[in-house]
Short mmCIF file of C-alpha atoms in Angstrom, two decimals:
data_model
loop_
_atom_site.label_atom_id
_atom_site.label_comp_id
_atom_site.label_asym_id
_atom_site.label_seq_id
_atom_site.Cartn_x
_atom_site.Cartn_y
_atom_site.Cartn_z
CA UNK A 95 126.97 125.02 4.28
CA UNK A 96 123.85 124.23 2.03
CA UNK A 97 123.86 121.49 -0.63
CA UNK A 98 123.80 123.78 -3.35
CA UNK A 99 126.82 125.78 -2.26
CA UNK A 100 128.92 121.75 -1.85
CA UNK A 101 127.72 121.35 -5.18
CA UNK A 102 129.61 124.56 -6.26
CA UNK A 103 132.91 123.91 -4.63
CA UNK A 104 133.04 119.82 -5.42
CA UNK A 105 131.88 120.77 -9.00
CA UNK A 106 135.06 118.83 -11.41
CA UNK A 107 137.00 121.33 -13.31
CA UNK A 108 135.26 123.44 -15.80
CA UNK A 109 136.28 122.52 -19.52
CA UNK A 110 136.69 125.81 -20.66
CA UNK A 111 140.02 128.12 -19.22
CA UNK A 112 138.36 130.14 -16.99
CA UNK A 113 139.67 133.98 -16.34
CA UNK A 114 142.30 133.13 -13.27
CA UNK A 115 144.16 130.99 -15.78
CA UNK A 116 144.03 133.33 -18.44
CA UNK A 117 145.23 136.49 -15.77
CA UNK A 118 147.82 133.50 -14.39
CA UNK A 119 149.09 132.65 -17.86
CA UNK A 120 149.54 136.11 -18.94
CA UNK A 121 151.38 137.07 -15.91
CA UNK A 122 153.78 134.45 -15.90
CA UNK A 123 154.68 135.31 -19.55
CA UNK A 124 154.89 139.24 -18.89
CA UNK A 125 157.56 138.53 -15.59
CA UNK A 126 159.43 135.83 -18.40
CA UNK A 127 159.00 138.10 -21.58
CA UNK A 128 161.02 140.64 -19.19
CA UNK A 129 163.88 138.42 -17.98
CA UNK A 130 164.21 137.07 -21.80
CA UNK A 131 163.92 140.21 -23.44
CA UNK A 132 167.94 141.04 -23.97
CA UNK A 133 167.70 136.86 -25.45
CA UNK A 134 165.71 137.24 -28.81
CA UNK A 135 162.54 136.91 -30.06
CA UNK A 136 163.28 132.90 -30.40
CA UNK A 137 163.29 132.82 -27.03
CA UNK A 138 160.25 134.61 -26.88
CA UNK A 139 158.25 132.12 -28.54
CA UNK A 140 159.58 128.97 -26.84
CA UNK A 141 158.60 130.96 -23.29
CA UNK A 142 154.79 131.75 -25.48
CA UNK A 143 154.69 128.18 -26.10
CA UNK A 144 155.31 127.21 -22.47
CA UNK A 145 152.79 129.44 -20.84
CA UNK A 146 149.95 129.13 -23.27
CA UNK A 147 148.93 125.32 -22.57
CA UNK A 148 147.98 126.29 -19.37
CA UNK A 149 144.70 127.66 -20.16
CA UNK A 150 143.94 124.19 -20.86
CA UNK A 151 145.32 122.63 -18.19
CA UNK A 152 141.82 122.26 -15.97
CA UNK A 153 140.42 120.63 -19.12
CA UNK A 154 143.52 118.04 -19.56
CA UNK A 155 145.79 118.04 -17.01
CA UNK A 156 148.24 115.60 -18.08
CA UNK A 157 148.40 116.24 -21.55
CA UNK A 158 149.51 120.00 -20.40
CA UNK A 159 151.78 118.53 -18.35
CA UNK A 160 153.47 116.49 -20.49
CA UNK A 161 153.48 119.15 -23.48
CA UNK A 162 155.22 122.06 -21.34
CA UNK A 163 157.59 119.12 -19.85
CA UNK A 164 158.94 118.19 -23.16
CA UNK A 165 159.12 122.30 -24.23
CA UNK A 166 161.13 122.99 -20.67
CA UNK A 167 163.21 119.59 -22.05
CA UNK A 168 163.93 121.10 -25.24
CA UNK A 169 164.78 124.67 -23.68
CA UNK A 170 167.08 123.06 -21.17
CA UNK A 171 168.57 121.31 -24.21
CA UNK A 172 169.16 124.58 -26.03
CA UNK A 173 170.03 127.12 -23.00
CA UNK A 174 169.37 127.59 -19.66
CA UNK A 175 165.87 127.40 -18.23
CA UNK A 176 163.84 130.49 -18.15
CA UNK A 177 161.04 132.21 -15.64
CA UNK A 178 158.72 130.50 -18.02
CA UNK A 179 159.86 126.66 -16.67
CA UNK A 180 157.72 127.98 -13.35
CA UNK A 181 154.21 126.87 -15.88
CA UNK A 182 155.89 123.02 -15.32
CA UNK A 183 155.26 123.76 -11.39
CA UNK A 184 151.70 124.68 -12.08
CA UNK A 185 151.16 122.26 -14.29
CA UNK A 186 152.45 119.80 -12.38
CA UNK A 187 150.19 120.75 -9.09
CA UNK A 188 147.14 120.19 -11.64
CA UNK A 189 147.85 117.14 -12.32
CA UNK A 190 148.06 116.17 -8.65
CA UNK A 191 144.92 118.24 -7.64
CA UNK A 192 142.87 116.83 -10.39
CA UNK A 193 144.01 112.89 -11.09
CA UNK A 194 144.74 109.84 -9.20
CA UNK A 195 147.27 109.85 -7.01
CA UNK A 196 149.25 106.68 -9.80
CA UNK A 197 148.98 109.26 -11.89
CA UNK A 198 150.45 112.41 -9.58
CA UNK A 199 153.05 109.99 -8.77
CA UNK A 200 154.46 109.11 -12.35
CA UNK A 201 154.21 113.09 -13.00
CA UNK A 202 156.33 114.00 -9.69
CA UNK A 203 159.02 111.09 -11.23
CA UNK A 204 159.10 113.01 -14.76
CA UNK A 205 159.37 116.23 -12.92
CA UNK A 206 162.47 114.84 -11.02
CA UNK A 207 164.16 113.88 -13.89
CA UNK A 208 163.74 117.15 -15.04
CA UNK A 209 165.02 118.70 -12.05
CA UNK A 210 168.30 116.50 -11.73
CA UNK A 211 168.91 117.72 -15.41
CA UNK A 212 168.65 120.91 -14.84
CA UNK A 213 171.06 120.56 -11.90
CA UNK A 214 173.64 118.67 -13.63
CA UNK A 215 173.57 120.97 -16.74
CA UNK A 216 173.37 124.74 -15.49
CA UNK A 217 175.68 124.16 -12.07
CA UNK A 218 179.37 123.72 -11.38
CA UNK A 219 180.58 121.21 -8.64
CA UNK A 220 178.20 118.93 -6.91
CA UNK A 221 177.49 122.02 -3.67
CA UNK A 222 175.98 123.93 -6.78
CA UNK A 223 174.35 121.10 -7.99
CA UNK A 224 173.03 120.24 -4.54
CA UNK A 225 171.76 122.89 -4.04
CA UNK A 226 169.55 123.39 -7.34
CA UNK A 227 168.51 120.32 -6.83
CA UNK A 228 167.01 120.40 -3.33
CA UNK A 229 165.49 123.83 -4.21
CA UNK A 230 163.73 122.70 -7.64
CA UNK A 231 162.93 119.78 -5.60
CA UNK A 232 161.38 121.86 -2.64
CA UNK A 233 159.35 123.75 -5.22
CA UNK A 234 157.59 120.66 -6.85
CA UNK A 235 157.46 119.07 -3.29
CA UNK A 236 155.45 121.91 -2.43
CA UNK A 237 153.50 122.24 -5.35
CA UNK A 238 152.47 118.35 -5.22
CA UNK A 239 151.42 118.77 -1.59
CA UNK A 240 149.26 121.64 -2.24
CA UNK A 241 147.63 119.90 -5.29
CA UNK A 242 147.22 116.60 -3.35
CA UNK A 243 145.50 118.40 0.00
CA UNK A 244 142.93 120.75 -2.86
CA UNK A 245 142.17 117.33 -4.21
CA UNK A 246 141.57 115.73 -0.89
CA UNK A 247 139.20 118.55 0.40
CA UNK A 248 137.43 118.36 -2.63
CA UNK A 249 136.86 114.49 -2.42
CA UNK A 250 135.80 115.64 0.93
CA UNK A 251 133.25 118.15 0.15
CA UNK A 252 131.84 115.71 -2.80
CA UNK A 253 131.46 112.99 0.58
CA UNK A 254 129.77 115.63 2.65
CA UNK A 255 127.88 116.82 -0.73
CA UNK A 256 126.55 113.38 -1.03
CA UNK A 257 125.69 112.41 2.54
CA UNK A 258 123.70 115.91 2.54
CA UNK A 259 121.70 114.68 -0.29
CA UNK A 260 121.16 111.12 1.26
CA UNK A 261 119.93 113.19 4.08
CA UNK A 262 117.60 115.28 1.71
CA UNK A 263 116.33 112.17 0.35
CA UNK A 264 115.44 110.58 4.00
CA UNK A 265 113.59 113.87 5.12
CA UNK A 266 111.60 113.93 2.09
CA UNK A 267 110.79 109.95 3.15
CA UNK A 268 110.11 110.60 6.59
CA UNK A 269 107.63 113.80 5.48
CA UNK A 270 106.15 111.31 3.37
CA UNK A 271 105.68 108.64 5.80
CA UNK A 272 104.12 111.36 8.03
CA UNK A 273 102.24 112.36 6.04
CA UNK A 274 100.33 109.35 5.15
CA UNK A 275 100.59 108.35 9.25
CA UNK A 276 98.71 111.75 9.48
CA UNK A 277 96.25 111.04 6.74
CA UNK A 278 95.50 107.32 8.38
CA UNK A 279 94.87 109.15 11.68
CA UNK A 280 92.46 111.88 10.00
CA UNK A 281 90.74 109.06 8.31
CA UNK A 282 89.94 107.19 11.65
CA UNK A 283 88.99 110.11 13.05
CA UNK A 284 86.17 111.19 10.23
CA UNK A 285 84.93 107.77 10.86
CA UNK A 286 84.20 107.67 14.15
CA UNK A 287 82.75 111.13 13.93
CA UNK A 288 80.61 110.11 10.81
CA UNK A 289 79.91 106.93 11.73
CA UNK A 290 78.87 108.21 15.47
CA UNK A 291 76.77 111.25 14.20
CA UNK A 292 74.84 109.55 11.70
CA UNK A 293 73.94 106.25 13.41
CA UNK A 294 72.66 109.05 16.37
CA UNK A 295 71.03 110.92 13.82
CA UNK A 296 69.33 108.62 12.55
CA UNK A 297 68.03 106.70 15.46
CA UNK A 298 66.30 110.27 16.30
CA UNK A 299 64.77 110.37 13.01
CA UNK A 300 63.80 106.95 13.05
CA UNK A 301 61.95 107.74 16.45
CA UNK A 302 60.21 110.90 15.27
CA UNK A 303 59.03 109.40 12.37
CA UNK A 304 57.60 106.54 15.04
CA UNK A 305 55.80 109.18 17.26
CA UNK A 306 55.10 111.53 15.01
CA UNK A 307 51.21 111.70 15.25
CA UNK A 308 50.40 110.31 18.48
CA UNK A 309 53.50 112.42 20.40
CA UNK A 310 54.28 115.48 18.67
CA UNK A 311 56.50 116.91 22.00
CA UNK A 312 59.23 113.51 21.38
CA UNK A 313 59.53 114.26 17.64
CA UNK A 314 60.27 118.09 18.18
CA UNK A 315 62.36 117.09 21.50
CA UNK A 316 64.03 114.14 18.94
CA UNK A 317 64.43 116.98 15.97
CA UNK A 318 66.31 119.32 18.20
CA UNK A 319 68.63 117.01 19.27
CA UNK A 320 69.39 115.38 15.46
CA UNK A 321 70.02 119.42 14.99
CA UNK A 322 72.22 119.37 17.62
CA UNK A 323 74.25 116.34 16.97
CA UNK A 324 74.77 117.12 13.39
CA UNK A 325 75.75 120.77 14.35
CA UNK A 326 78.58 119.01 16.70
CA UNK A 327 79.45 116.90 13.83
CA UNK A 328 80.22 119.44 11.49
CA UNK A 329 82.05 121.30 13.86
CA UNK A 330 83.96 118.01 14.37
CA UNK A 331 84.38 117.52 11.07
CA UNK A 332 85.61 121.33 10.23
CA UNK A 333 88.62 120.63 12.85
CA UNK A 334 89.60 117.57 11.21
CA UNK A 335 89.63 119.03 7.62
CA UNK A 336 91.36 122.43 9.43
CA UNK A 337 94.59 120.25 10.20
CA UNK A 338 95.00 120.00 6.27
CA UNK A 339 94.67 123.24 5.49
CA UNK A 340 97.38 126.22 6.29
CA UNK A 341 95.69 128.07 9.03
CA UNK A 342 96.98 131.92 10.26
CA UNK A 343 99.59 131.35 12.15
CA UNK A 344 98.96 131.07 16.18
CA UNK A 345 95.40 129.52 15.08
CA UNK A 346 94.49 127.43 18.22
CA UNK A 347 92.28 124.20 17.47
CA UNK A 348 89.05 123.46 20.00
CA UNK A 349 90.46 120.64 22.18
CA UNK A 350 90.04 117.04 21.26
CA UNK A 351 87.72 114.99 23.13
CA UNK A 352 89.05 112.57 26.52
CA UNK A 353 87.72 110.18 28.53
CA UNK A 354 85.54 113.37 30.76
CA UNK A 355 83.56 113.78 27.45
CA UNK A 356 82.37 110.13 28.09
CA UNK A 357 79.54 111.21 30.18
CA UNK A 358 78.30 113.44 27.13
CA UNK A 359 78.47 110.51 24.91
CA UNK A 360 76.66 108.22 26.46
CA UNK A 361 73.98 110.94 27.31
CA UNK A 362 73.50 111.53 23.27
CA UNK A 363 73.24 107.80 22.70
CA UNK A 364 70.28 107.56 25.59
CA UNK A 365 68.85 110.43 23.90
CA UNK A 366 68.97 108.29 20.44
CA UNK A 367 66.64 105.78 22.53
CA UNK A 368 69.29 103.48 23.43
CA UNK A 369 69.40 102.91 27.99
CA UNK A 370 73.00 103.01 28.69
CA UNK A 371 74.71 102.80 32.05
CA UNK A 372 78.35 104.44 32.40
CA UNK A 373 80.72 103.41 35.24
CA UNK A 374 84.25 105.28 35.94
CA UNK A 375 85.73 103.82 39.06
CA UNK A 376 89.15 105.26 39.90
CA UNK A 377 91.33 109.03 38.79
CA UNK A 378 93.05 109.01 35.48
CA UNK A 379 96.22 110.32 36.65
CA UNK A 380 99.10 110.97 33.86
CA UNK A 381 97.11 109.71 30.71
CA UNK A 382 98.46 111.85 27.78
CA UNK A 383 95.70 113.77 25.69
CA UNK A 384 96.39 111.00 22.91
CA UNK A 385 95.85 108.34 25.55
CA UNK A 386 92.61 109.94 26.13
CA UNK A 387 90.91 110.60 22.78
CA UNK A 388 91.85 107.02 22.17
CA UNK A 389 89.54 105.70 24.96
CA UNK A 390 87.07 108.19 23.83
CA UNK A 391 86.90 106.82 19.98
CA UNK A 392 86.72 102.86 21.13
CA UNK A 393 84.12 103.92 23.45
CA UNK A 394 82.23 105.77 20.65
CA UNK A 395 82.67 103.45 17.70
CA UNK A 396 81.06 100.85 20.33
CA UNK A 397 78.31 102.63 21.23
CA UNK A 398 77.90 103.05 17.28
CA UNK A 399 77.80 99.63 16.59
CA UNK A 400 74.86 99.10 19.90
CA UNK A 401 73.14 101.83 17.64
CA UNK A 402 73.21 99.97 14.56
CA UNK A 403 73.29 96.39 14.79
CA UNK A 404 72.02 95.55 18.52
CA UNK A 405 68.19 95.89 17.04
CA UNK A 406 65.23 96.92 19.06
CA UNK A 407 64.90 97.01 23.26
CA UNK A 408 68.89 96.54 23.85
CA UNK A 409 70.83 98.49 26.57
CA UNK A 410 74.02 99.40 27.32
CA UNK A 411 76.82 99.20 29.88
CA UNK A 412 79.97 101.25 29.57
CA UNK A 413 82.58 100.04 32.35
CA UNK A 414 86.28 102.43 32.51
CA UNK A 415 88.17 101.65 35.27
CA UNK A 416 91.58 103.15 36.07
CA UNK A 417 94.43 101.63 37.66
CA UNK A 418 98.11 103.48 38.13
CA UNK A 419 99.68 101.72 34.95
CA UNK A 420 96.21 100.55 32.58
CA UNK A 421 93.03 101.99 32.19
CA UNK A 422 90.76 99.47 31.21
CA UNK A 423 87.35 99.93 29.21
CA UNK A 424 84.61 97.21 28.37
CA UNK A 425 81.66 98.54 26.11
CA UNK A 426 78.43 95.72 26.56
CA UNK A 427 75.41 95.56 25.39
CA UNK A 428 72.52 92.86 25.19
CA UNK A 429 71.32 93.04 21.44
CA UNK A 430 72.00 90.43 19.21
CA UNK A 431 75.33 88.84 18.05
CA UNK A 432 75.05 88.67 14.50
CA UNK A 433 78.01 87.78 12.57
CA UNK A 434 78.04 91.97 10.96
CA UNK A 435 79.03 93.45 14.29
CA UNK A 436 82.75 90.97 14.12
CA UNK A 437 83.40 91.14 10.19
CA UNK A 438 86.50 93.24 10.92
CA UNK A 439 85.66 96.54 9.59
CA UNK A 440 86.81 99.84 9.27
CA UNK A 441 85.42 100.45 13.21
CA UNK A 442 87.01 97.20 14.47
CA UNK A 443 90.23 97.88 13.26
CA UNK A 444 90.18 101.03 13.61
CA UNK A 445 89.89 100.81 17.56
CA UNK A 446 92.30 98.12 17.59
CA UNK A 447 95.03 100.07 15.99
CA UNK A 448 94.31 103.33 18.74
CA UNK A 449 94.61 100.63 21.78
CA UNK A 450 97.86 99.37 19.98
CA UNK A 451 99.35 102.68 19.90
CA UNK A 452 99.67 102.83 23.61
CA UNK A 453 100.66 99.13 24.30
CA UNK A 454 97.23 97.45 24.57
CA UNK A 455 94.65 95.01 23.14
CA UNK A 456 91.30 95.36 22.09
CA UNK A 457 88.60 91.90 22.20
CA UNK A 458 85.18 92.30 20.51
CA UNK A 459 82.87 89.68 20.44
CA UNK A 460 79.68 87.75 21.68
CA UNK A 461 78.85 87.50 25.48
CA UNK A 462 78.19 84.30 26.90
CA UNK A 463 75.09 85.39 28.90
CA UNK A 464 73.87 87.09 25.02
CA UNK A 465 75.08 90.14 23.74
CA UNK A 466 78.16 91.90 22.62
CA UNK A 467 81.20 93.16 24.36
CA UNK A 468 84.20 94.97 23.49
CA UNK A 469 87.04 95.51 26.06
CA UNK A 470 90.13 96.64 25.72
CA UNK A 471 93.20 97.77 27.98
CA UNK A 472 95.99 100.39 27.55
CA UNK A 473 98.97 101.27 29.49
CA UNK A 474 99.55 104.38 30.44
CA UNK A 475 103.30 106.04 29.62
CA UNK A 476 105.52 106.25 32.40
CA UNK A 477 107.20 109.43 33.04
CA UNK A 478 110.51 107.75 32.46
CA UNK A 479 109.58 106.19 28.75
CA UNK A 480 108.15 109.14 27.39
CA UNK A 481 110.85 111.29 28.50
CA UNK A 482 113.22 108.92 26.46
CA UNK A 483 110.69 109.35 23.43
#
């Protein structure tokens, strides 16, 4: 059932007599116009004034009951009790359908009274009056319980209305959450790529501007690959910005970078004049994609910060080495150690947060033999703990 449709059937009582009381009212005083006809045309208008309240019971409940209960007194007084007394049944299962149940309660004792008046006055002998009295009774029994269970199920419905809306209210907050968790992600992402790309691109342009008259064959070798690392940045860059957009259904992204793209990474930073020397000892075996581009980034945003703080004539060594439950990375290189490599930026934590993610640490700082290292280990997900996931 949706939450607009609860809304409908716990909706309160309209204040306004709606068309079922008006077809209910009239045909209650047609059947007791018919029985009372050979009675007068007093008795007419008592039976009007008995029916007629009810289009007004939704909108006051007891006030209708207590009107018709003092007209069925007064008629009960006069004569016997017409068809017409059958509006203090309906007005009576109002009252328990739409008030408290102190309130049903009092009503069901007035209606009693009534009842055992009745009895007394328009039987002979107490079999007669026993009788009348257990069948009136039966009647408003049965007319309480019915009002009692309609007001129950709608209590019910406005409970289930309300928990659906509480549950509204969470999705929207979880959609939310994800979607800030989503733009945190794409923001680490477009920095590493940026970051990368640039530092790269500029270390080639740095080095053709160097050579550019007395080696003309490094500057264009230097130019074509600036072109080509800032063609593989914007093609990064368009995936990133693609996951934000509503792509045509079935559209397939290029696959993200993993720890086999290494090698390609550490050939662009050579190729940006920087020696490095890349290590993989042992077989990733069951590292999630996730786990992967992870290792990737840290790796990169290391190698970006050789690029652009280690200065002049450093190298490189990139170390991975995978055992069944960590893989283990260390990123060193032997420029300087100056205090704007470990002020905690955007890279830094950044890298941190992607080894957190899959239960490691991440340690970035100066080398005691000179230098700069950053090393960090992650555990890999057992079969077992991401099948709970």
């Amino acid at each position: 059932m949706s939450i607009q449709a609860l809304r409908r059937v716990a909706a309160p009582h309209g204040r306004r007599p709606s068309w079922l009381d008006g077809c209910l009212a009239l045909a209650l005083l047609g059947i007791s116009l018919v029985h009372t006809a050979r009675s007068g045309g007093a008795w007419a208008v008592l039976d009007v004034a008995l029916v007629v309240p009810l289009l007004w019971r939704r909108r006051a409940p007891v006030a209708v009951f207590s009107v018709i209960w003092v007209l069925a007194a007064v008629q009960g007084l006069i004569e016997k009790p017409t068809f017409a007394v059958a509006a203090l049944l309906i007005a009576f299962y109002t009252v328990a359908s739409a008030t408290e149940r102190r309130t049903a309660v009092l009503a069901a004792m007035a209606l009693e009274l009534g009842i055992v008046l009745v009895a007394i006055k328009t039987t002979t002998g107490l079999d007669g009056a026993l009788r009348t009295f257990i069948g009136l009774s039966g009647l408003a029994t049965a007319a309480g319980v019915l009002g009692i269970n309609v007001r129950n199920r709608r209590l019910i419905v406005a409970g289930l209305r309300e928990r659906a809306d509480r549950l509204e209210q969470e999705r929207e907050q979880e959609l939310a959450l994800a979607r800030v968790t989503e733009r945190s992600r794409i923001a680490r992402e477009m920095h590493d790529v940026v970051a990368h790309n640039l530092s790269v691109m500029l270390a080639l342009t740095d080095g053709a501007a160097y050579h550019v008259h007395d080696a003309p064959e490094r500057v264009e070798a230097a130019l074509e690959q600036a072109s080509r690392t800032g063609r593989q940045a914007l093609a990064e860059m368009r995936q990133l910005l693609g996951v934000l957009n509503d792509g045509p259904a079935g559209a397939e992204l290029s696959p993200q970078p993993g720890i086999r793209q290494i090698e390609e990474l550490v050939e662009q930073v050579r190729t940006a004049g920087v020696p490095v020397s890349y290590t993989m000892t042992g077989e990733v075996n069951g590292a999630p994609a996730g786990m992967e581009l992870a290792i990737f980034r840290i790796v990169q945003e290391a190698l970006t910060n050789t690029l652009k703080h280690a200065g002049p004539g450093a190298s490189a060594y990139v170390t991975l080495t995978c055992f069944d439950e960590t893989i283990e990375v260390v990123v060193r290189d032997t420029g300087n150690t100056s205090r704007a490599r470990g002020s905690g930026g955007a890279g830094l934590r950044g890298m941190r947060e992607r080894a957190a993610v899959y239960g490691g640490t991440l340690e970035a700082g100066p080398c005691a033999q000179g230098g700069w290292q950053v090393s960090a280990a992650l555990t890999v997900p057992s079969v077992t703990s991401a099948a709970v996931r």
